[in-house]
mmCIF file of C-alpha atoms and ligand atoms in Angstrom:
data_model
loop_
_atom_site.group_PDB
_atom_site.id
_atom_site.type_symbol
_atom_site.label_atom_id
_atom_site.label_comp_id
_atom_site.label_asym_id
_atom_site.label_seq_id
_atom_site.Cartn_x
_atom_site.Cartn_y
_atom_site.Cartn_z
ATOM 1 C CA UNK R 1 139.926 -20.189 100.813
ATOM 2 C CA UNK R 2 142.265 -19.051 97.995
ATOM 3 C CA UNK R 3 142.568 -20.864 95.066
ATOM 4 C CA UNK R 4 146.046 -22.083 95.989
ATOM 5 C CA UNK R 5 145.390 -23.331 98.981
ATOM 6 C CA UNK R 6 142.408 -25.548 98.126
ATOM 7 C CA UNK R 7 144.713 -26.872 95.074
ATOM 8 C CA UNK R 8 147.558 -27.825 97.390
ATOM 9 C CA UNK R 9 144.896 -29.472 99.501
ATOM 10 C CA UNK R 10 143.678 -31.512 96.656
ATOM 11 C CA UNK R 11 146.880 -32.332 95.750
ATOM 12 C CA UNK R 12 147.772 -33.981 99.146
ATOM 13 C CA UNK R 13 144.759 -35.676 99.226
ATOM 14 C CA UNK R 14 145.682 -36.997 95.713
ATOM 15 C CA UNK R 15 148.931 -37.964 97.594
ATOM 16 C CA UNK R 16 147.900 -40.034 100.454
ATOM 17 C CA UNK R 17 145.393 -41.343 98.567
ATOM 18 C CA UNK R 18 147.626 -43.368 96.479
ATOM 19 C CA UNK R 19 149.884 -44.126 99.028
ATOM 20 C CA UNK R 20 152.718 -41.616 98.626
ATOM 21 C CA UNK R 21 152.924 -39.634 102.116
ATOM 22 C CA UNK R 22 156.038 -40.073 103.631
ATOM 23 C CA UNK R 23 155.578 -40.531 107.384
ATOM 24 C CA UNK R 24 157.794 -37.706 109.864
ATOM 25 C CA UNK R 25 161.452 -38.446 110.525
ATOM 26 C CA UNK R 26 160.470 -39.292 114.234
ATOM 27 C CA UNK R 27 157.588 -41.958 113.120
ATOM 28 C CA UNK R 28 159.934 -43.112 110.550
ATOM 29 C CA UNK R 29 162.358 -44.181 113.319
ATOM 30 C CA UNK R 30 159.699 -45.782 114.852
ATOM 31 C CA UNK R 31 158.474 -47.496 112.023
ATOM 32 C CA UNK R 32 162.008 -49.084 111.138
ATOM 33 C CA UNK R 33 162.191 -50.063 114.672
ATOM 34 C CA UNK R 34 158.419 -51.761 114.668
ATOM 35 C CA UNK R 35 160.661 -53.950 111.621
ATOM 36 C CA UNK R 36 163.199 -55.109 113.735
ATOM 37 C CA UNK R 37 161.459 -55.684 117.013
ATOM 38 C CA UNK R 38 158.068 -57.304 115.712
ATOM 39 C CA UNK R 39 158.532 -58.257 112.533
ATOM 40 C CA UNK R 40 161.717 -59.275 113.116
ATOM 41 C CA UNK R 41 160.270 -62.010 115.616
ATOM 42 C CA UNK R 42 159.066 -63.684 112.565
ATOM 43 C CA UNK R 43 161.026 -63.052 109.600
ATOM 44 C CA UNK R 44 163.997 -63.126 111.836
ATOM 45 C CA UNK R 45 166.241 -60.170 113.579
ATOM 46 C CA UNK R 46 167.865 -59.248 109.959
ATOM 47 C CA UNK R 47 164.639 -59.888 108.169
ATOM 48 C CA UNK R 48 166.744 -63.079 106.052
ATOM 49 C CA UNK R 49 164.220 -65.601 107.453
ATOM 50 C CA UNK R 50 162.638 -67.500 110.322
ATOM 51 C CA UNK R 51 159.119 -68.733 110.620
ATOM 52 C CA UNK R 52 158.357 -66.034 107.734
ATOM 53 C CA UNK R 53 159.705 -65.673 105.006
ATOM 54 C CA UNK R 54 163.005 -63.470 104.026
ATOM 55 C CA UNK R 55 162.077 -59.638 103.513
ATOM 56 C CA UNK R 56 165.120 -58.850 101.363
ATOM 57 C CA UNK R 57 165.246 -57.572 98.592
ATOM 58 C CA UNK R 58 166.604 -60.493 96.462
ATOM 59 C CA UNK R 59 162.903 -62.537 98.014
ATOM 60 C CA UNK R 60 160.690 -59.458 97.403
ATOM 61 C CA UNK R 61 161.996 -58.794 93.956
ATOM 62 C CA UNK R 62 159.535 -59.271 91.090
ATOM 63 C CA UNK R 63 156.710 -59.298 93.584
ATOM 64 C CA UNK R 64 153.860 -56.877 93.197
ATOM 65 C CA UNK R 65 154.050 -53.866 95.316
ATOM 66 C CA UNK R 66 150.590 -53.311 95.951
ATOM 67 C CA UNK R 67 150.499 -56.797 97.276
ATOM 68 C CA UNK R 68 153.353 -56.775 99.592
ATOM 69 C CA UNK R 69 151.454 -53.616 101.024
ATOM 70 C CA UNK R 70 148.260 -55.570 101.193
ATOM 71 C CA UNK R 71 149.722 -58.942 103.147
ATOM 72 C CA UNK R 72 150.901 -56.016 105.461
ATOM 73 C CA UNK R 73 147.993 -54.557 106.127
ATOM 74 C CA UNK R 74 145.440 -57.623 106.284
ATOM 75 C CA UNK R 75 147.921 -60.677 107.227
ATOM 76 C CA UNK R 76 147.564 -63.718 104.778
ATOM 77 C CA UNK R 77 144.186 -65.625 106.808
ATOM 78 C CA UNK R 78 145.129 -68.902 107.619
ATOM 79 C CA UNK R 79 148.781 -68.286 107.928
ATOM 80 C CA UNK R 80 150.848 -66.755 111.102
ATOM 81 C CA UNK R 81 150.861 -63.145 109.325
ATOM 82 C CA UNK R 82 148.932 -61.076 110.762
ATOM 83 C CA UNK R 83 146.854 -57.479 110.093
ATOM 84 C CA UNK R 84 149.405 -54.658 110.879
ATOM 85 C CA UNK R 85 146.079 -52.192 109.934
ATOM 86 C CA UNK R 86 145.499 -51.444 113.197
ATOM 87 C CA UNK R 87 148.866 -50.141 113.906
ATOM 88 C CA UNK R 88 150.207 -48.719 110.033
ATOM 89 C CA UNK R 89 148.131 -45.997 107.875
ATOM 90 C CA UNK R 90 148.282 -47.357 104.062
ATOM 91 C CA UNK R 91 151.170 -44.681 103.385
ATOM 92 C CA UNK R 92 153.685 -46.118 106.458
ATOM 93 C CA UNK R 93 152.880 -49.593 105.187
ATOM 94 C CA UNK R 94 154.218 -48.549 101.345
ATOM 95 C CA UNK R 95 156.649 -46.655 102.958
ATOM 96 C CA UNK R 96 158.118 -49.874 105.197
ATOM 97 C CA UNK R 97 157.672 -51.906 101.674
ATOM 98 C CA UNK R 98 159.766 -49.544 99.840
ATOM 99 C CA UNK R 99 162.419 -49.115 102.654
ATOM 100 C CA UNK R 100 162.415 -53.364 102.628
ATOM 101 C CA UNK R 101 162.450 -53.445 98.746
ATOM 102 C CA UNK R 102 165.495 -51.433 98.768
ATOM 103 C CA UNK R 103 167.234 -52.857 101.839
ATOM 104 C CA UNK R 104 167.884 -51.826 105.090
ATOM 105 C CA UNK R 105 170.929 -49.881 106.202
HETATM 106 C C1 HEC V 1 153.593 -63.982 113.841
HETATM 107 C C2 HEC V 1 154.606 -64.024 112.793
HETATM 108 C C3 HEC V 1 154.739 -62.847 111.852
HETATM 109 C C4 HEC V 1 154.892 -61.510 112.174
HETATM 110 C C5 HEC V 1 154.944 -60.874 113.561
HETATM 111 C C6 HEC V 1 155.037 -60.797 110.897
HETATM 112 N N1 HEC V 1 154.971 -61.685 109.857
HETATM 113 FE FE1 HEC V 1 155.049 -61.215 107.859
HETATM 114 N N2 HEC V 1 154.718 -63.145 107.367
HETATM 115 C C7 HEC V 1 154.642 -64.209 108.273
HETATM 116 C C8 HEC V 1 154.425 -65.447 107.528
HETATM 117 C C9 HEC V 1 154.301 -66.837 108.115
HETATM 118 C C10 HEC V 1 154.368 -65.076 106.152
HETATM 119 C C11 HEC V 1 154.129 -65.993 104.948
HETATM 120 C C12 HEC V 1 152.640 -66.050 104.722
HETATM 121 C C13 HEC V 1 152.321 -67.064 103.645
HETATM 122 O O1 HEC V 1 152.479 -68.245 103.921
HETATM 123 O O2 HEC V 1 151.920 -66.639 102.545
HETATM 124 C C14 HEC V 1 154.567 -63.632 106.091
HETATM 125 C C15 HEC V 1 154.603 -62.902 104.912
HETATM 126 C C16 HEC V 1 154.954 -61.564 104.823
HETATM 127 C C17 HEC V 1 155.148 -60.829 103.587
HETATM 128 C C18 HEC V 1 155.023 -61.383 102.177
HETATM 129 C C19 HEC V 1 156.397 -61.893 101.795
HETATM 130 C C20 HEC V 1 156.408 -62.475 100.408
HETATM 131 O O3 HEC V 1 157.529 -62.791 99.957
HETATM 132 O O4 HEC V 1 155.354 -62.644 99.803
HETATM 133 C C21 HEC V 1 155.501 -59.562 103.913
HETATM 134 C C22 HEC V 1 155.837 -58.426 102.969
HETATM 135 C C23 HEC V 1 155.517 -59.505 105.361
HETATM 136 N N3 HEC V 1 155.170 -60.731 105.882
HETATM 137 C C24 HEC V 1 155.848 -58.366 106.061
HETATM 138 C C25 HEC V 1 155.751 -58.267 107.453
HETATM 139 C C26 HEC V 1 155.944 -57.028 108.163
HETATM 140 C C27 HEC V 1 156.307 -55.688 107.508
HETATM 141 C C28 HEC V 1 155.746 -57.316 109.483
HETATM 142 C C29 HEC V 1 155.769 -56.347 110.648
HETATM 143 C C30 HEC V 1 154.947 -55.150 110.518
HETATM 144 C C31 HEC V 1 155.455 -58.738 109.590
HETATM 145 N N4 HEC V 1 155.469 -59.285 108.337
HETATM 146 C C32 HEC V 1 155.229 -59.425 110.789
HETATM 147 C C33 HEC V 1 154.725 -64.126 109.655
HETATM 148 C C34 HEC V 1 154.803 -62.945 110.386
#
């Protein structure tokens, strides 16, 4: 392989790695909709509230990043949260935290 090649490879590994891969246009449409239709059924249909908590970005400001991601990968045991790991890669889950952290459209 040519030196180039295997650097560009490293540096997308680096990438996903720490969580920066942006999922494709058509699975970020999907994603957004996953928001509304499941998480939605919790933290209500414009993510202000319901039986979880607000996902705006006046509630999820100050909170840790990494942590937000975590709760949405492993669910918070003992509460109605649930893992979304079998359904998000780490990257879509910092990905639907950043979109939530700036506000939806
Ligand atoms: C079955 C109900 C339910 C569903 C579905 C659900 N959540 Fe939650 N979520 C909760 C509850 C309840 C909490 C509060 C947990 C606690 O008490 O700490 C929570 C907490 C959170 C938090 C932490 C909020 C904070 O201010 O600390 C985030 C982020 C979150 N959920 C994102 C999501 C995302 C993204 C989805 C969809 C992929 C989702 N949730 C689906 C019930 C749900």
């Amino acid at each position: 392989m040519p030196r180039g090649a295997s650097l560009v490879a490293v540096l997308v590994l680096a990438a996903a790695a720490a969580g920066a891969e942006e999922p494709d246009p058509a699975r970020q449409a999907e994603l957004l909709h996953m928001l509304r239709q499941d998480c939605g059924s919790c933290h209500g249909m414009r993510l202000s509230g319901g039986l979880g908590p607000p996902l705006s970005p006046q509630a999820l400001a100050g909170k840790d990043r990494e942590a937000l991601v975590a709760i949405v990968l492993d669910g918070v045991p003992g509460r109605p949260m649930p893992p979304w790991r079998p359904y998000l890669s780490e990257g879509e889950a910092f990905w639907l935290v950043d979109r939530l952290r700036e506000g939806l459209r």
